[in-house]
Amino acid sequence: MVNADIHHVMAHDPLFVEPEKFAPDRYISEDGKTLKKDLIDRTIPFSIGKRACAGESLAKVELILCLASMVQHYRILPCEGDVIDLEPIALGMLRPKDQNVRLEKAF
């Protein structure tokens, strides 16, 4: 039986500079408009192979629609006196810390 540790694979991929750092801008090309396809193709949040998530395509579309709508209509800010902490929690796999945020109408 072979069991692949996806976190280990992604954390040691030479294309990911500082993989432990939360940096979503790493996927944006230098022109600021297009995505780096080589990095996107090597990101495996839904697993791979025959055990991959059956709902991956639907989940990606829903995520984009939801986030795009939220960013268009709201500003996401930390609560008064709070600071956004982007250091992950390592519990077998990295996960973000809980954050207290507030939404303000963008217009």
JSON list of N, CA and C in Angstrom, two decimals, residues 25-106:
[
{"chain": "A", "resi": 25, "resn": "ASP", "atom": "N", "xyz": [-0.61, 35.67, -3.81]},
{"chain": "A", "resi": 25, "resn": "ASP", "atom": "CA", "xyz": [-0.09, 36.39, -4.97]},
{"chain": "A", "resi": 25, "resn": "ASP", "atom": "C", "xyz": [0.95, 35.59, -5.74]},
{"chain": "A", "resi": 26, "resn": "ARG", "atom": "N", "xyz": [1.44, 34.48, -5.18]},
{"chain": "A", "resi": 26, "resn": "ARG", "atom": "CA", "xyz": [2.42, 33.65, -5.90]},
{"chain": "A", "resi": 26, "resn": "ARG", "atom": "C", "xyz": [1.83, 33.09, -7.18]},
{"chain": "A", "resi": 27, "resn": "TYR", "atom": "N", "xyz": [0.50, 33.01, -7.27]},
{"chain": "A", "resi": 27, "resn": "TYR", "atom": "CA", "xyz": [-0.16, 32.45, -8.44]},
{"chain": "A", "resi": 27, "resn": "TYR", "atom": "C", "xyz": [-0.41, 33.48, -9.54]},
{"chain": "A", "resi": 28, "resn": "ILE", "atom": "N", "xyz": [-0.11, 34.74, -9.28]},
{"chain": "A", "resi": 28, "resn": "ILE", "atom": "CA", "xyz": [-0.34, 35.80, -10.26]},
{"chain": "A", "resi": 28, "resn": "ILE", "atom": "C", "xyz": [0.96, 36.12, -10.99]},
{"chain": "A", "resi": 29, "resn": "SER", "atom": "N", "xyz": [0.89, 36.20, -12.30]},
{"chain": "A", "resi": 29, "resn": "SER", "atom": "CA", "xyz": [2.08, 36.50, -13.11]},
{"chain": "A", "resi": 29, "resn": "SER", "atom": "C", "xyz": [2.55, 37.92, -12.87]},
{"chain": "A", "resi": 30, "resn": "GLU", "atom": "N", "xyz": [3.73, 38.22, -13.40]},
{"chain": "A", "resi": 30, "resn": "GLU", "atom": "CA", "xyz": [4.33, 39.54, -13.21]},
{"chain": "A", "resi": 30, "resn": "GLU", "atom": "C", "xyz": [3.48, 40.66, -13.81]},
{"chain": "A", "resi": 31, "resn": "ASP", "atom": "N", "xyz": [2.66, 40.34, -14.82]},
{"chain": "A", "resi": 31, "resn": "ASP", "atom": "CA", "xyz": [1.81, 41.37, -15.41]},
{"chain": "A", "resi": 31, "resn": "ASP", "atom": "C", "xyz": [0.64, 41.75, -14.50]},
{"chain": "A", "resi": 32, "resn": "GLY", "atom": "N", "xyz": [0.40, 40.97, -13.46]},
{"chain": "A", "resi": 32, "resn": "GLY", "atom": "CA", "xyz": [-0.65, 41.27, -12.49]},
{"chain": "A", "resi": 32, "resn": "GLY", "atom": "C", "xyz": [-2.04, 40.91, -12.96]},
{"chain": "A", "resi": 33, "resn": "LYS", "atom": "N", "xyz": [-2.16, 40.28, -14.13]},
{"chain": "A", "resi": 33, "resn": "LYS", "atom": "CA", "xyz": [-3.48, 39.99, -14.68]},
{"chain": "A", "resi": 33, "resn": "LYS", "atom": "C", "xyz": [-3.72, 38.51, -14.95]},
{"chain": "A", "resi": 34, "resn": "THR", "atom": "N", "xyz": [-2.68, 37.79, -15.29]},
{"chain": "A", "resi": 34, "resn": "THR", "atom": "CA", "xyz": [-2.85, 36.38, -15.63]},
{"chain": "A", "resi": 34, "resn": "THR", "atom": "C", "xyz": [-2.30, 35.49, -14.51]},
{"chain": "A", "resi": 35, "resn": "LEU", "atom": "N", "xyz": [-2.76, 34.26, -14.53]},
{"chain": "A", "resi": 35, "resn": "LEU", "atom": "CA", "xyz": [-2.33, 33.30, -13.51]},
{"chain": "A", "resi": 35, "resn": "LEU", "atom": "C", "xyz": [-1.15, 32.48, -14.01]},
{"chain": "A", "resi": 36, "resn": "LYS", "atom": "N", "xyz": [-0.33, 32.02, -13.08]},
{"chain": "A", "resi": 36, "resn": "LYS", "atom": "CA", "xyz": [0.80, 31.15, -13.41]},
{"chain": "A", "resi": 36, "resn": "LYS", "atom": "C", "xyz": [0.27, 29.72, -13.50]},
{"chain": "A", "resi": 37, "resn": "LYS", "atom": "N", "xyz": [0.04, 29.26, -14.73]},
{"chain": "A", "resi": 37, "resn": "LYS", "atom": "CA", "xyz": [-0.58, 27.95, -14.95]},
{"chain": "A", "resi": 37, "resn": "LYS", "atom": "C", "xyz": [0.27, 26.83, -14.39]},
{"chain": "A", "resi": 38, "resn": "ASP", "atom": "N", "xyz": [1.59, 26.94, -14.44]},
{"chain": "A", "resi": 38, "resn": "ASP", "atom": "CA", "xyz": [2.43, 25.85, -13.93]},
{"chain": "A", "resi": 38, "resn": "ASP", "atom": "C", "xyz": [2.23, 25.64, -12.42]},
{"chain": "A", "resi": 39, "resn": "LEU", "atom": "N", "xyz": [2.04, 26.73, -11.66]},
{"chain": "A", "resi": 39, "resn": "LEU", "atom": "CA", "xyz": [1.79, 26.59, -10.23]},
{"chain": "A", "resi": 39, "resn": "LEU", "atom": "C", "xyz": [0.39, 26.07, -9.95]},
{"chain": "A", "resi": 40, "resn": "ILE", "atom": "N", "xyz": [-0.58, 26.56, -10.70]},
{"chain": "A", "resi": 40, "resn": "ILE", "atom": "CA", "xyz": [-1.96, 26.12, -10.49]},
{"chain": "A", "resi": 40, "resn": "ILE", "atom": "C", "xyz": [-2.09, 24.63, -10.79]},
{"chain": "A", "resi": 41, "resn": "ASP", "atom": "N", "xyz": [-1.41, 24.16, -11.84]},
{"chain": "A", "resi": 41, "resn": "ASP", "atom": "CA", "xyz": [-1.48, 22.74, -12.18]},
{"chain": "A", "resi": 41, "resn": "ASP", "atom": "C", "xyz": [-0.83, 21.86, -11.12]},
{"chain": "A", "resi": 42, "resn": "ARG", "atom": "N", "xyz": [0.10, 22.42, -10.35]},
{"chain": "A", "resi": 42, "resn": "ARG", "atom": "CA", "xyz": [0.80, 21.62, -9.34]},
{"chain": "A", "resi": 42, "resn": "ARG", "atom": "C", "xyz": [0.18, 21.74, -7.95]},
{"chain": "A", "resi": 43, "resn": "THR", "atom": "N", "xyz": [-0.87, 22.54, -7.81]},
{"chain": "A", "resi": 43, "resn": "THR", "atom": "CA", "xyz": [-1.59, 22.66, -6.54]},
{"chain": "A", "resi": 43, "resn": "THR", "atom": "C", "xyz": [-2.66, 21.58, -6.51]},
{"chain": "A", "resi": 44, "resn": "ILE", "atom": "N", "xyz": [-2.69, 20.80, -5.43]},
{"chain": "A", "resi": 44, "resn": "ILE", "atom": "CA", "xyz": [-3.59, 19.64, -5.38]},
{"chain": "A", "resi": 44, "resn": "ILE", "atom": "C", "xyz": [-4.46, 19.65, -4.11]},
{"chain": "A", "resi": 45, "resn": "PRO", "atom": "N", "xyz": [-5.36, 20.64, -3.99]},
{"chain": "A", "resi": 45, "resn": "PRO", "atom": "CA", "xyz": [-6.20, 20.70, -2.79]},
{"chain": "A", "resi": 45, "resn": "PRO", "atom": "C", "xyz": [-7.29, 19.64, -2.73]},
{"chain": "A", "resi": 46, "resn": "PHE", "atom": "N", "xyz": [-7.63, 19.02, -3.85]},
{"chain": "A", "resi": 46, "resn": "PHE", "atom": "CA", "xyz": [-8.72, 18.05, -3.89]},
{"chain": "A", "resi": 46, "resn": "PHE", "atom": "C", "xyz": [-8.22, 16.62, -4.08]},
{"chain": "A", "resi": 47, "resn": "SER", "atom": "N", "xyz": [-6.95, 16.37, -3.83]},
{"chain": "A", "resi": 47, "resn": "SER", "atom": "CA", "xyz": [-6.31, 15.08, -4.00]},
{"chain": "A", "resi": 47, "resn": "SER", "atom": "C", "xyz": [-6.11, 14.80, -5.49]},
{"chain": "A", "resi": 48, "resn": "ILE", "atom": "N", "xyz": [-5.60, 13.62, -5.79]},
{"chain": "A", "resi": 48, "resn": "ILE", "atom": "CA", "xyz": [-5.33, 13.25, -7.19]},
{"chain": "A", "resi": 48, "resn": "ILE", "atom": "C", "xyz": [-5.65, 11.78, -7.38]},
{"chain": "A", "resi": 49, "resn": "GLY", "atom": "N", "xyz": [-5.71, 11.38, -8.62]},
{"chain": "A", "resi": 49, "resn": "GLY", "atom": "CA", "xyz": [-5.95, 9.96, -8.93]},
{"chain": "A", "resi": 49, "resn": "GLY", "atom": "C", "xyz": [-7.40, 9.57, -8.76]},
{"chain": "A", "resi": 50, "resn": "LYS", "atom": "N", "xyz": [-7.64, 8.27, -8.64]},
{"chain": "A", "resi": 50, "resn": "LYS", "atom": "CA", "xyz": [-9.02, 7.79, -8.59]},
{"chain": "A", "resi": 50, "resn": "LYS", "atom": "C", "xyz": [-9.71, 8.10, -7.26]},
{"chain": "A", "resi": 51, "resn": "ARG", "atom": "N", "xyz": [-8.96, 8.57, -6.28]},
{"chain": "A", "resi": 51, "resn": "ARG", "atom": "CA", "xyz": [-9.56, 8.97, -5.00]},
{"chain": "A", "resi": 51, "resn": "ARG", "atom": "C", "xyz": [-9.80, 10.48, -4.93]},
{"chain": "A", "resi": 52, "resn": "ALA", "atom": "N", "xyz": [-9.67, 11.16, -6.04]},
{"chain": "A", "resi": 52, "resn": "ALA", "atom": "CA", "xyz": [-9.86, 12.60, -6.06]},
{"chain": "A", "resi": 52, "resn": "ALA", "atom": "C", "xyz": [-11.32, 12.96, -5.80]},
{"chain": "A", "resi": 53, "resn": "CYS", "atom": "N", "xyz": [-11.55, 14.15, -5.34]},
{"chain": "A", "resi": 53, "resn": "CYS", "atom": "CA", "xyz": [-12.88, 14.63, -5.00]},
{"chain": "A", "resi": 53, "resn": "CYS", "atom": "C", "xyz": [-13.76, 14.72, -6.26]},
{"chain": "A", "resi": 54, "resn": "ALA", "atom": "N", "xyz": [-14.91, 14.07, -6.22]},
{"chain": "A", "resi": 54, "resn": "ALA", "atom": "CA", "xyz": [-15.83, 14.08, -7.36]},
{"chain": "A", "resi": 54, "resn": "ALA", "atom": "C", "xyz": [-16.45, 15.46, -7.60]},
{"chain": "A", "resi": 55, "resn": "GLY", "atom": "N", "xyz": [-16.55, 16.26, -6.55]},
{"chain": "A", "resi": 55, "resn": "GLY", "atom": "CA", "xyz": [-17.17, 17.58, -6.66]},
{"chain": "A", "resi": 55, "resn": "GLY", "atom": "C", "xyz": [-16.19, 18.72, -6.87]},
{"chain": "A", "resi": 56, "resn": "GLU", "atom": "N", "xyz": [-14.96, 18.40, -7.27]},
{"chain": "A", "resi": 56, "resn": "GLU", "atom": "CA", "xyz": [-13.93, 19.43, -7.40]},
{"chain": "A", "resi": 56, "resn": "GLU", "atom": "C", "xyz": [-14.33, 20.56, -8.34]},
{"chain": "A", "resi": 57, "resn": "SER", "atom": "N", "xyz": [-14.82, 20.25, -9.53]},
{"chain": "A", "resi": 57, "resn": "SER", "atom": "CA", "xyz": [-15.14, 21.31, -10.50]},
{"chain": "A", "resi": 57, "resn": "SER", "atom": "C", "xyz": [-16.27, 22.19, -9.99]},
{"chain": "A", "resi": 58, "resn": "LEU", "atom": "N", "xyz": [-17.30, 21.60, -9.38]},
{"chain": "A", "resi": 58, "resn": "LEU", "atom": "CA", "xyz": [-18.39, 22.38, -8.83]},
{"chain": "A", "resi": 58, "resn": "LEU", "atom": "C", "xyz": [-17.89, 23.25, -7.67]},
{"chain": "A", "resi": 59, "resn": "ALA", "atom": "N", "xyz": [-17.06, 22.69, -6.81]},
{"chain": "A", "resi": 59, "resn": "ALA", "atom": "CA", "xyz": [-16.54, 23.44, -5.67]},
{"chain": "A", "resi": 59, "resn": "ALA", "atom": "C", "xyz": [-15.72, 24.63, -6.13]},
{"chain": "A", "resi": 60, "resn": "LYS", "atom": "N", "xyz": [-14.90, 24.48, -7.15]},
{"chain": "A", "resi": 60, "resn": "LYS", "atom": "CA", "xyz": [-14.08, 25.58, -7.65]},
{"chain": "A", "resi": 60, "resn": "LYS", "atom": "C", "xyz": [-14.95, 26.71, -8.22]},
{"chain": "A", "resi": 61, "resn": "VAL", "atom": "N", "xyz": [-15.97, 26.35, -8.99]},
{"chain": "A", "resi": 61, "resn": "VAL", "atom": "CA", "xyz": [-16.86, 27.36, -9.57]},
{"chain": "A", "resi": 61, "resn": "VAL", "atom": "C", "xyz": [-17.60, 28.10, -8.47]},
{"chain": "A", "resi": 62, "resn": "GLU", "atom": "N", "xyz": [-18.15, 27.37, -7.51]},
{"chain": "A", "resi": 62, "resn": "GLU", "atom": "CA", "xyz": [-18.88, 27.99, -6.41]},
{"chain": "A", "resi": 62, "resn": "GLU", "atom": "C", "xyz": [-17.98, 28.90, -5.58]},
{"chain": "A", "resi": 63, "resn": "LEU", "atom": "N", "xyz": [-16.76, 28.47, -5.34]},
{"chain": "A", "resi": 63, "resn": "LEU", "atom": "CA", "xyz": [-15.81, 29.27, -4.57]},
{"chain": "A", "resi": 63, "resn": "LEU", "atom": "C", "xyz": [-15.51, 30.58, -5.27]},
{"chain": "A", "resi": 64, "resn": "ILE", "atom": "N", "xyz": [-15.25, 30.52, -6.56]},
{"chain": "A", "resi": 64, "resn": "ILE", "atom": "CA", "xyz": [-14.95, 31.74, -7.33]},
{"chain": "A", "resi": 64, "resn": "ILE", "atom": "C", "xyz": [-16.14, 32.68, -7.33]},
{"chain": "A", "resi": 65, "resn": "LEU", "atom": "N", "xyz": [-17.33, 32.16, -7.57]},
{"chain": "A", "resi": 65, "resn": "LEU", "atom": "CA", "xyz": [-18.53, 33.01, -7.59]},
{"chain": "A", "resi": 65, "resn": "LEU", "atom": "C", "xyz": [-18.78, 33.67, -6.23]},
{"chain": "A", "resi": 66, "resn": "CYS", "atom": "N", "xyz": [-18.66, 32.91, -5.18]},
{"chain": "A", "resi": 66, "resn": "CYS", "atom": "CA", "xyz": [-18.91, 33.42, -3.83]},
{"chain": "A", "resi": 66, "resn": "CYS", "atom": "C", "xyz": [-17.87, 34.49, -3.46]},
{"chain": "A", "resi": 67, "resn": "LEU", "atom": "N", "xyz": [-16.61, 34.19, -3.65]},
{"chain": "A", "resi": 67, "resn": "LEU", "atom": "CA", "xyz": [-15.56, 35.14, -3.30]},
{"chain": "A", "resi": 67, "resn": "LEU", "atom": "C", "xyz": [-15.62, 36.41, -4.16]},
{"chain": "A", "resi": 68, "resn": "ALA", "atom": "N", "xyz": [-15.87, 36.24, -5.45]},
{"chain": "A", "resi": 68, "resn": "ALA", "atom": "CA", "xyz": [-15.96, 37.40, -6.34]},
{"chain": "A", "resi": 68, "resn": "ALA", "atom": "C", "xyz": [-17.10, 38.31, -5.92]},
{"chain": "A", "resi": 69, "resn": "SER", "atom": "N", "xyz": [-18.24, 37.73, -5.61]},
{"chain": "A", "resi": 69, "resn": "SER", "atom": "CA", "xyz": [-19.39, 38.52, -5.16]},
{"chain": "A", "resi": 69, "resn": "SER", "atom": "C", "xyz": [-19.09, 39.25, -3.86]},
{"chain": "A", "resi": 70, "resn": "MET", "atom": "N", "xyz": [-18.46, 38.56, -2.92]},
{"chain": "A", "resi": 70, "resn": "MET", "atom": "CA", "xyz": [-18.15, 39.17, -1.64]},
{"chain": "A", "resi": 70, "resn": "MET", "atom": "C", "xyz": [-17.15, 40.33, -1.79]},
{"chain": "A", "resi": 71, "resn": "VAL", "atom": "N", "xyz": [-16.13, 40.11, -2.60]},
{"chain": "A", "resi": 71, "resn": "VAL", "atom": "CA", "xyz": [-15.12, 41.16, -2.79]},
{"chain": "A", "resi": 71, "resn": "VAL", "atom": "C", "xyz": [-15.71, 42.36, -3.54]},
{"chain": "A", "resi": 72, "resn": "GLN", "atom": "N", "xyz": [-16.67, 42.12, -4.44]},
{"chain": "A", "resi": 72, "resn": "GLN", "atom": "CA", "xyz": [-17.30, 43.22, -5.16]},
{"chain": "A", "resi": 72, "resn": "GLN", "atom": "C", "xyz": [-18.19, 44.07, -4.27]},
{"chain": "A", "resi": 73, "resn": "HIS", "atom": "N", "xyz": [-18.82, 43.47, -3.28]},
{"chain": "A", "resi": 73, "resn": "HIS", "atom": "CA", "xyz": [-19.81, 44.17, -2.49]},
{"chain": "A", "resi": 73, "resn": "HIS", "atom": "C", "xyz": [-19.37, 44.58, -1.10]},
{"chain": "A", "resi": 74, "resn": "TYR", "atom": "N", "xyz": [-18.28, 44.00, -0.61]},
{"chain": "A", "resi": 74, "resn": "TYR", "atom": "CA", "xyz": [-17.85, 44.27, 0.76]},
{"chain": "A", "resi": 74, "resn": "TYR", "atom": "C", "xyz": [-16.35, 44.48, 0.86]},
{"chain": "A", "resi": 75, "resn": "ARG", "atom": "N", "xyz": [-15.96, 45.20, 1.89]},
{"chain": "A", "resi": 75, "resn": "ARG", "atom": "CA", "xyz": [-14.56, 45.29, 2.28]},
{"chain": "A", "resi": 75, "resn": "ARG", "atom": "C", "xyz": [-14.40, 44.40, 3.51]},
{"chain": "A", "resi": 76, "resn": "ILE", "atom": "N", "xyz": [-13.41, 43.53, 3.49]},
{"chain": "A", "resi": 76, "resn": "ILE", "atom": "CA", "xyz": [-13.17, 42.61, 4.59]},
{"chain": "A", "resi": 76, "resn": "ILE", "atom": "C", "xyz": [-12.05, 43.19, 5.44]},
{"chain": "A", "resi": 77, "resn": "LEU", "atom": "N", "xyz": [-12.38, 43.54, 6.69]},
{"chain": "A", "resi": 77, "resn": "LEU", "atom": "CA", "xyz": [-11.44, 44.22, 7.58]},
{"chain": "A", "resi": 77, "resn": "LEU", "atom": "C", "xyz": [-11.34, 43.49, 8.91]},
{"chain": "A", "resi": 78, "resn": "PRO", "atom": "N", "xyz": [-10.22, 43.65, 9.61]},
{"chain": "A", "resi": 78, "resn": "PRO", "atom": "CA", "xyz": [-10.15, 43.07, 10.96]},
{"chain": "A", "resi": 78, "resn": "PRO", "atom": "C", "xyz": [-11.07, 43.83, 11.90]},
{"chain": "A", "resi": 79, "resn": "CYS", "atom": "N", "xyz": [-11.53, 43.16, 12.95]},
{"chain": "A", "resi": 79, "resn": "CYS", "atom": "CA", "xyz": [-12.33, 43.84, 13.97]},
{"chain": "A", "resi": 79, "resn": "CYS", "atom": "C", "xyz": [-11.47, 44.88, 14.67]},
{"chain": "A", "resi": 80, "resn": "GLU", "atom": "N", "xyz": [-12.13, 45.85, 15.26]},
{"chain": "A", "resi": 80, "resn": "GLU", "atom": "CA", "xyz": [-11.41, 46.91, 15.98]},
{"chain": "A", "resi": 80, "resn": "GLU", "atom": "C", "xyz": [-10.44, 46.30, 16.99]},
{"chain": "A", "resi": 81, "resn": "GLY", "atom": "N", "xyz": [-9.19, 46.72, 16.93]},
{"chain": "A", "resi": 81, "resn": "GLY", "atom": "CA", "xyz": [-8.17, 46.26, 17.87]},
{"chain": "A", "resi": 81, "resn": "GLY", "atom": "C", "xyz": [-7.55, 44.92, 17.53]},
{"chain": "A", "resi": 82, "resn": "ASP", "atom": "N", "xyz": [-8.08, 44.21, 16.54]},
{"chain": "A", "resi": 82, "resn": "ASP", "atom": "CA", "xyz": [-7.52, 42.92, 16.14]},
{"chain": "A", "resi": 82, "resn": "ASP", "atom": "C", "xyz": [-6.55, 43.09, 14.98]},
{"chain": "A", "resi": 83, "resn": "VAL", "atom": "N", "xyz": [-5.64, 42.15, 14.86]},
{"chain": "A", "resi": 83, "resn": "VAL", "atom": "CA", "xyz": [-4.69, 42.11, 13.74]},
{"chain": "A", "resi": 83, "resn": "VAL", "atom": "C", "xyz": [-4.87, 40.76, 13.05]},
{"chain": "A", "resi": 84, "resn": "ILE", "atom": "N", "xyz": [-4.85, 40.75, 11.73]},
{"chain": "A", "resi": 84, "resn": "ILE", "atom": "CA", "xyz": [-4.95, 39.51, 10.99]},
{"chain": "A", "resi": 84, "resn": "ILE", "atom": "C", "xyz": [-3.63, 38.76, 11.12]},
{"chain": "A", "resi": 85, "resn": "ASP", "atom": "N", "xyz": [-3.69, 37.52, 11.58]},
{"chain": "A", "resi": 85, "resn": "ASP", "atom": "CA", "xyz": [-2.50, 36.70, 11.77]},
{"chain": "A", "resi": 85, "resn": "ASP", "atom": "C", "xyz": [-2.49, 35.61, 10.70]},
{"chain": "A", "resi": 86, "resn": "LEU", "atom": "N", "xyz": [-1.54, 35.67, 9.78]},
{"chain": "A", "resi": 86, "resn": "LEU", "atom": "CA", "xyz": [-1.49, 34.72, 8.68]},
{"chain": "A", "resi": 86, "resn": "LEU", "atom": "C", "xyz": [-0.59, 33.52, 8.94]},
{"chain": "A", "resi": 87, "resn": "GLU", "atom": "N", "xyz": [-0.05, 33.40, 10.15]},
{"chain": "A", "resi": 87, "resn": "GLU", "atom": "CA", "xyz": [0.75, 32.22, 10.50]},
{"chain": "A", "resi": 87, "resn": "GLU", "atom": "C", "xyz": [-0.18, 31.02, 10.61]},
{"chain": "A", "resi": 88, "resn": "PRO", "atom": "N", "xyz": [0.11, 29.92, 9.90]},
{"chain": "A", "resi": 88, "resn": "PRO", "atom": "CA", "xyz": [-0.78, 28.75, 9.96]},
{"chain": "A", "resi": 88, "resn": "PRO", "atom": "C", "xyz": [-0.58, 27.95, 11.24]},
{"chain": "A", "resi": 89, "resn": "ILE", "atom": "N", "xyz": [-1.56, 27.10, 11.51]},
{"chain": "A", "resi": 89, "resn": "ILE", "atom": "CA", "xyz": [-1.48, 26.14, 12.61]},
{"chain": "A", "resi": 89, "resn": "ILE", "atom": "C", "xyz": [-1.12, 24.79, 11.98]},
{"chain": "A", "resi": 90, "resn": "ALA", "atom": "N", "xyz": [-0.08, 24.15, 12.48]},
{"chain": "A", "resi": 90, "resn": "ALA", "atom": "CA", "xyz": [0.34, 22.85, 11.94]},
{"chain": "A", "resi": 90, "resn": "ALA", "atom": "C", "xyz": [-0.28, 21.74, 12.77]},
{"chain": "A", "resi": 91, "resn": "LEU", "atom": "N", "xyz": [-1.26, 21.06, 12.21]},
{"chain": "A", "resi": 91, "resn": "LEU", "atom": "CA", "xyz": [-1.93, 19.93, 12.87]},
{"chain": "A", "resi": 91, "resn": "LEU", "atom": "C", "xyz": [-1.98, 18.75, 11.90]},
{"chain": "A", "resi": 92, "resn": "GLY", "atom": "N", "xyz": [-0.84, 18.23, 11.55]},
{"chain": "A", "resi": 92, "resn": "GLY", "atom": "CA", "xyz": [-0.79, 17.20, 10.52]},
{"chain": "A", "resi": 92, "resn": "GLY", "atom": "C", "xyz": [-0.81, 17.81, 9.14]},
{"chain": "A", "resi": 93, "resn": "MET", "atom": "N", "xyz": [-1.58, 18.85, 8.98]},
{"chain": "A", "resi": 93, "resn": "MET", "atom": "CA", "xyz": [-1.59, 19.67, 7.77]},
{"chain": "A", "resi": 93, "resn": "MET", "atom": "C", "xyz": [-1.77, 21.11, 8.22]},
{"chain": "A", "resi": 94, "resn": "LEU", "atom": "N", "xyz": [-1.35, 22.04, 7.39]},
{"chain": "A", "resi": 94, "resn": "LEU", "atom": "CA", "xyz": [-1.45, 23.45, 7.77]},
{"chain": "A", "resi": 94, "resn": "LEU", "atom": "C", "xyz": [-2.89, 23.92, 7.62]},
{"chain": "A", "resi": 95, "resn": "ARG", "atom": "N", "xyz": [-3.35, 24.67, 8.60]},
{"chain": "A", "resi": 95, "resn": "ARG", "atom": "CA", "xyz": [-4.68, 25.28, 8.50]},
{"chain": "A", "resi": 95, "resn": "ARG", "atom": "C", "xyz": [-4.59, 26.70, 9.04]},
{"chain": "A", "resi": 96, "resn": "PRO", "atom": "N", "xyz": [-5.42, 27.59, 8.52]},
{"chain": "A", "resi": 96, "resn": "PRO", "atom": "CA", "xyz": [-5.36, 28.98, 9.00]},
{"chain": "A", "resi": 96, "resn": "PRO", "atom": "C", "xyz": [-5.94, 29.12, 10.41]},
{"chain": "A", "resi": 97, "resn": "LYS", "atom": "N", "xyz": [-5.46, 30.13, 11.11]},
{"chain": "A", "resi": 97, "resn": "LYS", "atom": "CA", "xyz": [-6.01, 30.44, 12.43]},
{"chain": "A", "resi": 97, "resn": "LYS", "atom": "C", "xyz": [-7.37, 31.10, 12.25]},
{"chain": "A", "resi": 98, "resn": "ASP", "atom": "N", "xyz": [-8.23, 30.96, 13.25]},
{"chain": "A", "resi": 98, "resn": "ASP", "atom": "CA", "xyz": [-9.51, 31.66, 13.24]},
{"chain": "A", "resi": 98, "resn": "ASP", "atom": "C", "xyz": [-9.24, 33.16, 13.30]},
{"chain": "A", "resi": 99, "resn": "GLN", "atom": "N", "xyz": [-10.00, 33.92, 12.54]},
{"chain": "A", "resi": 99, "resn": "GLN", "atom": "CA", "xyz": [-9.83, 35.37, 12.50]},
{"chain": "A", "resi": 99, "resn": "GLN", "atom": "C", "xyz": [-11.15, 36.04, 12.82]},
{"chain": "A", "resi": 100, "resn": "ASN", "atom": "N", "xyz": [-11.09, 37.15, 13.51]},
{"chain": "A", "resi": 100, "resn": "ASN", "atom": "CA", "xyz": [-12.27, 37.98, 13.73]},
{"chain": "A", "resi": 100, "resn": "ASN", "atom": "C", "xyz": [-12.24, 39.11, 12.69]},
{"chain": "A", "resi": 101, "resn": "VAL", "atom": "N", "xyz": [-13.21, 39.08, 11.80]},
{"chain": "A", "resi": 101, "resn": "VAL", "atom": "CA", "xyz": [-13.27, 40.10, 10.74]},
{"chain": "A", "resi": 101, "resn": "VAL", "atom": "C", "xyz": [-14.64, 40.74, 10.73]},
{"chain": "A", "resi": 102, "resn": "ARG", "atom": "N", "xyz": [-14.70, 41.87, 10.07]},
{"chain": "A", "resi": 102, "resn": "ARG", "atom": "CA", "xyz": [-15.98, 42.55, 9.89]},
{"chain": "A", "resi": 102, "resn": "ARG", "atom": "C", "xyz": [-16.12, 42.90, 8.42]},
{"chain": "A", "resi": 103, "resn": "LEU", "atom": "N", "xyz": [-17.33, 42.97, 7.96]},
{"chain": "A", "resi": 103, "resn": "LEU", "atom": "CA", "xyz": [-17.61, 43.32, 6.57]},
{"chain": "A", "resi": 103, "resn": "LEU", "atom": "C", "xyz": [-18.24, 44.70, 6.54]},
{"chain": "A", "resi": 104, "resn": "GLU", "atom": "N", "xyz": [-17.73, 45.53, 5.64]},
{"chain": "A", "resi": 104, "resn": "GLU", "atom": "CA", "xyz": [-18.33, 46.85, 5.41]},
{"chain": "A", "resi": 104, "resn": "GLU", "atom": "C", "xyz": [-18.81, 46.91, 3.97]},
{"chain": "A", "resi": 105, "resn": "LYS", "atom": "N", "xyz": [-19.96, 47.49, 3.76]},
{"chain": "A", "resi": 105, "resn": "LYS", "atom": "CA", "xyz": [-20.45, 47.67, 2.40]},
{"chain": "A", "resi": 105, "resn": "LYS", "atom": "C", "xyz": [-19.43, 48.46, 1.60]},
{"chain": "A", "resi": 106, "resn": "ALA", "atom": "N", "xyz": [-19.12, 48.00, 0.40]},
{"chain": "A", "resi": 106, "resn": "ALA", "atom": "CA", "xyz": [-18.10, 48.65, -0.42]},
{"chain": "A", "resi": 106, "resn": "ALA", "atom": "C", "xyz": [-18.62, 49.94, -1.05]}
]
